[in-house]
Short mmCIF file of C-alpha atoms and ligand atoms in Angstrom, two decimals:
data_model
loop_
_atom_site.label_atom_id
_atom_site.label_comp_id
_atom_site.label_asym_id
_atom_site.label_seq_id
_atom_site.Cartn_x
_atom_site.Cartn_y
_atom_site.Cartn_z
CA MET A 917 -15.71 18.10 1.16
CA PRO A 918 -12.62 16.56 -0.41
CA TRP A 919 -11.96 12.96 0.63
CA TYR A 920 -9.33 12.95 3.41
CA TYR A 921 -6.89 10.72 1.53
CA ALA A 922 -7.27 12.63 -1.73
CA VAL A 923 -5.86 15.64 0.14
CA ALA A 924 -3.39 13.75 2.34
CA GLU A 925 -1.88 11.70 -0.52
CA ARG A 926 -1.87 14.48 -3.13
CA ASP A 927 1.93 14.51 -3.28
CA HIS A 928 2.75 10.81 -2.86
CA ASP A 929 4.27 9.08 -5.89
CA ILE A 930 3.84 5.78 -4.04
CA GLN A 931 1.16 5.68 -1.33
CA ASP A 932 3.02 3.43 1.06
CA PRO A 933 6.23 3.68 3.14
CA THR A 934 8.54 2.38 0.45
CA SER A 935 10.50 3.73 -2.52
CA ALA A 936 10.87 3.29 -6.27
CA GLU A 937 14.20 1.56 -5.65
CA LYS A 938 12.53 -0.97 -3.33
CA ILE A 939 9.73 -1.57 -5.83
CA ARG A 940 12.40 -2.32 -8.49
CA HIS A 941 13.96 -4.76 -6.04
CA LEU A 942 10.53 -6.33 -5.54
CA GLY A 943 10.15 -6.72 -9.31
CA ARG A 944 13.43 -8.63 -9.47
CA LEU A 945 12.26 -10.91 -6.63
CA LEU A 946 9.03 -11.54 -8.54
CA ARG A 947 11.05 -12.44 -11.67
CA LEU A 948 9.13 -9.92 -13.75
CA GLY A 949 9.94 -9.50 -17.41
CA PRO A 950 8.33 -8.23 -20.61
CA GLY A 951 6.00 -11.25 -20.81
CA SER A 952 4.73 -11.02 -17.23
CA ARG A 953 1.09 -10.26 -16.44
CA VAL A 954 0.66 -8.54 -13.09
CA LEU A 955 -2.50 -7.74 -11.15
CA ASP A 956 -2.20 -4.78 -8.75
CA VAL A 957 -5.11 -4.73 -6.29
CA ALA A 958 -5.88 -1.26 -4.90
CA CYS A 959 -3.21 0.31 -7.11
CA GLY A 960 -3.78 3.89 -5.94
CA LYS A 961 -2.22 6.43 -8.28
CA ALA A 962 -0.31 3.58 -10.00
CA GLY A 963 2.96 4.45 -8.27
CA PRO A 964 4.26 0.86 -8.05
CA ALA A 965 2.78 -0.06 -11.45
CA LEU A 966 4.62 2.79 -13.19
CA VAL A 967 7.93 1.71 -11.69
CA LEU A 968 7.46 -1.97 -12.56
CA ALA A 969 6.17 -1.44 -16.10
CA GLU A 970 9.00 0.99 -16.86
CA GLU A 971 11.74 -1.21 -15.40
CA PHE A 972 10.60 -4.67 -16.49
CA GLY A 973 8.33 -4.05 -19.49
CA CYS A 974 5.58 -6.16 -17.85
CA SER A 975 1.82 -5.67 -18.37
CA ILE A 976 -0.11 -4.52 -15.33
CA LEU A 977 -3.80 -4.34 -14.58
CA GLY A 978 -4.54 -2.08 -11.62
CA VAL A 979 -7.87 -2.08 -9.81
CA GLU A 980 -8.67 1.03 -7.78
CA ARG A 981 -11.89 2.20 -6.16
CA ALA A 982 -11.24 5.92 -5.53
CA PRO A 983 -12.11 8.00 -8.63
CA GLU A 984 -9.57 10.67 -7.61
CA PHE A 985 -6.77 8.12 -7.65
CA VAL A 986 -8.01 6.45 -10.83
CA ALA A 987 -7.90 9.82 -12.61
CA ALA A 988 -4.42 10.56 -11.27
CA ALA A 989 -3.20 7.08 -12.22
CA ARG A 990 -4.49 7.37 -15.79
CA GLU A 991 -2.90 10.80 -16.21
CA ARG A 992 0.45 9.60 -14.89
CA ILE A 993 0.37 6.51 -17.14
CA GLU A 994 -0.36 8.68 -20.17
CA ASP A 995 2.40 11.15 -19.23
CA ALA A 996 4.88 8.29 -18.81
CA GLY A 997 3.96 6.85 -22.21
CA LEU A 998 3.01 3.53 -20.57
CA SER A 999 -0.61 3.24 -21.73
CA ASP A 1000 0.24 0.11 -23.70
CA ARG A 1001 1.48 -1.64 -20.55
CA ILE A 1002 -0.79 -0.44 -17.71
CA GLU A 1003 -4.56 -0.54 -17.59
CA ILE A 1004 -6.61 0.79 -14.69
CA VAL A 1005 -10.04 -0.58 -13.84
CA GLU A 1006 -12.16 1.60 -11.57
CA GLY A 1007 -14.11 -0.37 -8.99
CA ASP A 1008 -14.14 -2.41 -5.81
CA ALA A 1009 -11.23 -4.83 -6.06
CA ARG A 1010 -13.07 -7.26 -3.82
CA ALA A 1011 -15.64 -7.73 -6.57
CA PHE A 1012 -13.03 -8.04 -9.35
CA PRO A 1013 -13.22 -11.51 -10.96
CA LEU A 1014 -10.15 -13.56 -10.17
CA ASP A 1015 -9.80 -16.46 -12.58
CA PRO A 1016 -7.69 -19.33 -11.26
CA GLU A 1017 -3.99 -19.36 -12.17
CA SER A 1018 -4.39 -16.44 -14.55
CA TRP A 1019 -1.66 -14.06 -13.33
CA ASP A 1020 2.12 -14.30 -13.07
CA ALA A 1021 2.07 -12.03 -10.03
CA ALA A 1022 -0.61 -10.47 -7.87
CA LEU A 1023 0.17 -7.46 -5.67
CA CYS A 1024 -1.76 -5.91 -2.83
CA LEU A 1025 0.38 -3.17 -1.33
CA GLY A 1026 -1.08 -1.46 1.73
CA ALA A 1027 -4.64 -2.60 1.18
CA SER A 1028 -5.25 -6.05 2.68
CA PHE A 1029 -8.41 -4.54 4.23
CA VAL A 1030 -9.98 -4.94 0.77
CA PHE A 1031 -10.31 -8.66 1.57
CA ASP A 1032 -10.82 -7.97 5.31
CA ASP A 1033 -7.27 -8.87 6.38
CA LEU A 1034 -4.02 -10.57 5.37
CA GLU A 1035 -5.49 -14.07 5.47
CA GLY A 1036 -8.44 -13.00 3.32
CA THR A 1037 -6.07 -11.33 0.87
CA LEU A 1038 -3.90 -14.41 0.54
CA ALA A 1039 -6.96 -16.66 0.17
CA ALA A 1040 -8.17 -14.42 -2.67
CA LEU A 1041 -4.88 -13.88 -4.49
CA ALA A 1042 -2.93 -17.15 -4.14
CA PRO A 1043 -5.37 -19.15 -6.30
CA ALA A 1044 -5.26 -16.41 -8.96
CA VAL A 1045 -1.53 -16.83 -9.70
CA ARG A 1046 -0.07 -19.66 -11.75
CA PRO A 1047 2.15 -22.32 -10.16
CA GLY A 1048 5.60 -20.72 -9.93
CA GLY A 1049 4.00 -17.28 -9.84
CA HIS A 1050 4.08 -14.84 -6.95
CA VAL A 1051 1.89 -12.95 -4.50
CA ALA A 1052 3.27 -9.79 -2.86
CA VAL A 1053 1.48 -8.18 0.05
CA GLY A 1054 2.50 -4.91 1.72
CA GLU A 1055 1.44 -5.22 5.32
CA PRO A 1056 2.04 -3.60 8.72
CA TYR A 1057 3.54 -5.72 11.49
CA TRP A 1058 4.38 -5.02 15.11
CA ARG A 1059 8.09 -4.69 15.87
CA GLU A 1060 7.57 -5.42 19.57
CA TRP A 1061 5.36 -8.03 21.16
CA PRO A 1062 3.50 -8.01 23.43
CA LEU A 1063 2.42 -4.45 22.83
CA PRO A 1064 2.24 -1.92 25.63
CA ARG A 1065 -1.17 -2.31 27.27
CA GLU A 1066 -2.50 1.02 25.93
CA VAL A 1067 -1.72 0.17 22.25
CA GLU A 1068 -4.37 -1.75 20.28
CA ASP A 1069 -3.07 -4.43 17.88
CA GLU A 1070 -5.58 -3.41 15.13
CA GLY A 1071 -5.40 -6.96 13.78
CA TRP A 1072 -1.68 -6.82 12.96
CA VAL A 1073 0.79 -9.32 14.34
CA PRO A 1074 4.60 -9.57 14.65
CA MET A 1075 6.66 -10.31 11.53
CA LYS A 1076 7.14 -14.00 12.31
CA GLU A 1077 3.38 -14.53 12.57
CA THR A 1078 2.84 -12.52 9.36
CA VAL A 1079 5.24 -14.85 7.54
CA ALA A 1080 3.48 -17.90 9.05
CA ARG A 1081 0.21 -16.65 7.54
CA ILE A 1082 1.86 -16.36 4.12
CA GLU A 1083 3.27 -19.89 4.35
CA SER A 1084 -0.14 -21.21 5.46
CA ALA A 1085 -1.54 -19.91 2.16
CA GLY A 1086 0.81 -22.23 0.26
CA LEU A 1087 3.39 -19.57 -0.54
CA ALA A 1088 7.13 -19.91 0.09
CA LEU A 1089 8.63 -16.65 1.30
CA VAL A 1090 11.09 -15.41 -1.33
CA GLY A 1091 11.41 -11.79 -0.35
CA LEU A 1092 11.06 -9.26 2.41
CA VAL A 1093 11.21 -5.58 1.46
CA ALA A 1094 10.84 -3.65 4.68
CA ALA A 1095 10.23 0.06 5.22
CA SER A 1096 13.10 1.97 6.82
CA ASP A 1097 12.54 4.83 9.26
CA ASP A 1098 13.30 7.18 6.34
CA ASP A 1099 10.59 5.53 4.21
CA TRP A 1100 8.09 5.94 7.06
CA ASP A 1101 9.09 9.53 7.76
CA ARG A 1102 8.80 10.49 4.08
CA TYR A 1103 5.40 8.78 3.77
CA GLU A 1104 4.05 10.43 6.93
CA SER A 1105 5.60 13.85 6.23
CA LEU A 1106 3.96 14.00 2.80
CA HIS A 1107 0.62 13.65 4.59
CA TRP A 1108 1.46 16.47 6.98
CA SER A 1109 2.66 18.94 4.36
CA ALA A 1110 -0.31 18.34 2.05
CA LEU A 1111 -2.82 18.60 4.90
CA GLU A 1112 -1.25 21.72 6.43
CA GLU A 1113 -1.22 23.43 3.02
CA TRP A 1114 -4.83 22.45 2.34
CA LEU A 1115 -5.92 23.69 5.79
CA ALA A 1116 -4.08 26.99 5.27
CA GLU A 1117 -5.81 27.43 1.89
CA ASN A 1118 -9.27 26.38 3.13
CA PRO A 1119 -9.59 27.83 6.64
CA VAL A 1120 -13.38 28.20 6.55
CA ASP A 1121 -14.19 24.92 4.81
CA PRO A 1122 -16.99 23.25 6.83
CA ASP A 1123 -14.79 20.16 7.25
CA ALA A 1124 -11.57 21.96 8.14
CA ILE A 1125 -11.95 21.26 11.86
CA ALA A 1126 -12.60 17.55 11.33
CA ILE A 1127 -9.71 17.27 8.88
CA ARG A 1128 -7.35 19.03 11.30
CA GLU A 1129 -8.40 16.76 14.15
CA ARG A 1130 -7.87 13.63 12.10
CA HIS A 1131 -4.52 14.86 10.77
CA GLU A 1132 -3.21 15.81 14.22
CA GLN A 1133 -4.37 12.54 15.79
CA ALA A 1134 -2.62 10.51 13.07
CA ARG A 1135 0.55 12.61 13.40
CA ASP A 1136 0.58 12.35 17.19
CA ASP A 1137 0.02 8.58 17.12
CA TYR A 1138 2.92 8.26 14.69
CA LEU A 1139 5.22 10.37 16.83
CA SER A 1140 4.23 8.86 20.17
CA PHE A 1141 4.21 5.13 19.41
CA ARG A 1142 3.70 4.05 15.82
CA ARG A 1143 7.12 5.19 14.60
CA ARG A 1144 8.74 2.98 17.22
CA LEU A 1145 6.38 0.01 17.22
CA LEU A 1146 4.87 -0.36 13.78
CA GLY A 1147 6.79 -1.86 10.90
CA TRP A 1148 5.66 -2.24 7.30
CA ALA A 1149 7.04 -4.60 4.71
CA ILE A 1150 6.27 -6.17 1.39
CA PHE A 1151 6.24 -9.94 1.79
CA ALA A 1152 6.74 -11.80 -1.48
CA GLY A 1153 5.67 -15.43 -1.71
CA ARG A 1154 6.16 -17.98 -4.48
CA LYS A 1155 3.38 -20.44 -5.26
CA SER A 1156 4.61 -23.99 -5.79
C1 SAM B 863 -2.38 2.76 1.07
S1 SAM B 863 -3.08 3.02 -0.53
C2 SAM B 863 -1.95 2.06 -1.50
C3 SAM B 863 -1.98 2.38 -2.96
C4 SAM B 863 -0.95 1.63 -3.83
N1 SAM B 863 -1.04 0.19 -3.63
C5 SAM B 863 0.44 2.12 -3.56
O1 SAM B 863 1.23 1.38 -2.94
O2 SAM B 863 0.77 3.25 -3.97
C6 SAM B 863 -4.55 2.03 -0.46
C7 SAM B 863 -5.42 2.13 -1.71
O3 SAM B 863 -6.51 1.21 -1.61
C8 SAM B 863 -7.61 1.78 -2.29
N2 SAM B 863 -8.80 1.01 -1.93
C9 SAM B 863 -9.41 0.94 -0.72
N3 SAM B 863 -10.43 0.07 -0.76
C10 SAM B 863 -10.47 -0.43 -2.05
C11 SAM B 863 -11.31 -1.38 -2.71
N4 SAM B 863 -12.30 -2.01 -2.07
N5 SAM B 863 -11.06 -1.66 -4.01
C12 SAM B 863 -10.05 -1.02 -4.68
N6 SAM B 863 -9.22 -0.12 -4.09
C13 SAM B 863 -9.44 0.17 -2.79
C14 SAM B 863 -7.56 3.22 -1.81
O4 SAM B 863 -8.37 4.06 -2.58
C15 SAM B 863 -6.08 3.49 -1.93
O5 SAM B 863 -5.75 3.93 -3.22
#
C-alpha cells in the first residue's frame, strides 16, 4: 500500500497552506543571506528550502523521515541545480543532534508534532540558534475561541496563546505569515485531486476503501468546520 501522504501530497510543491511568495517574505524576515546556515526540520519535498536557497543563496540542511519525500526532495534539488546549497538527511528529526547556537535559523513548518507540540518544538530549536538568530514555526491556531462544543481542540490554541508560547521560549515575535483562504483551498484541493486520481487508477487496491474513507473524512471536516475555524501561520521569533 502506498503511504497516504505520499499519494495525497504527490502534487504539492510546498506541503503546507502557504506559497513561494510567502516563503520569500519569511526569508526576508529571517534576514537570510548567502552566509546563513538554516536547519529545516521535517523539510518534506524541500519546497521551502528550494525557495529560500534560490532567493537568498543560504545553505540549508533539511531533515526528513519519509523516504518518498527524501527521494523527491533530492531529485528536485538536483533539477534546480541547488545541490551545493541544500543537503537532505533522511531520519527522525527528533533524534537529530542539535548543537547549541549552531544555526542562524531553524524552521519547523507544519511538523511541531515531531517534538510532541509547539512548546516541545520551541524548547528543542531555540537553544540551537545563535543569539540574534531566528526560529520559525508553521502552526495551526483556532480562529474562534471557545470552540463549538462538538469540535476538539487537538492541542491547538488561539493565535494570541500561540504567540505567548513563542515569547515564553525567549523569542521576540518578528513575523507572522498567515495562510489565506486561497492558500488553504489550494493545499486541500491538491490532496483531493491526487487522491481521486489515485483511487480512479487503483479501484481494486486492497487499501482503496480505507484511503477513500480517510480522504472523504478529511475533506468533509475541512468543508464543514476547519475552513472556517482553523488558521495556520508561520510565526517567526528572534532570539535575543
Ligand atoms: C506537513 S509536511 C511539511 C513539509 C515541509 N515542512 C513543507 O512545508 O513543505 C510534514 C512533514 O513532516 C515529516 N515528518 C513527520 N515526522 C517526522 C520526523 N519524526 N522526522 C522528520 N520528518 C518528519 C513528514 O514526512 C512530512 O514530510
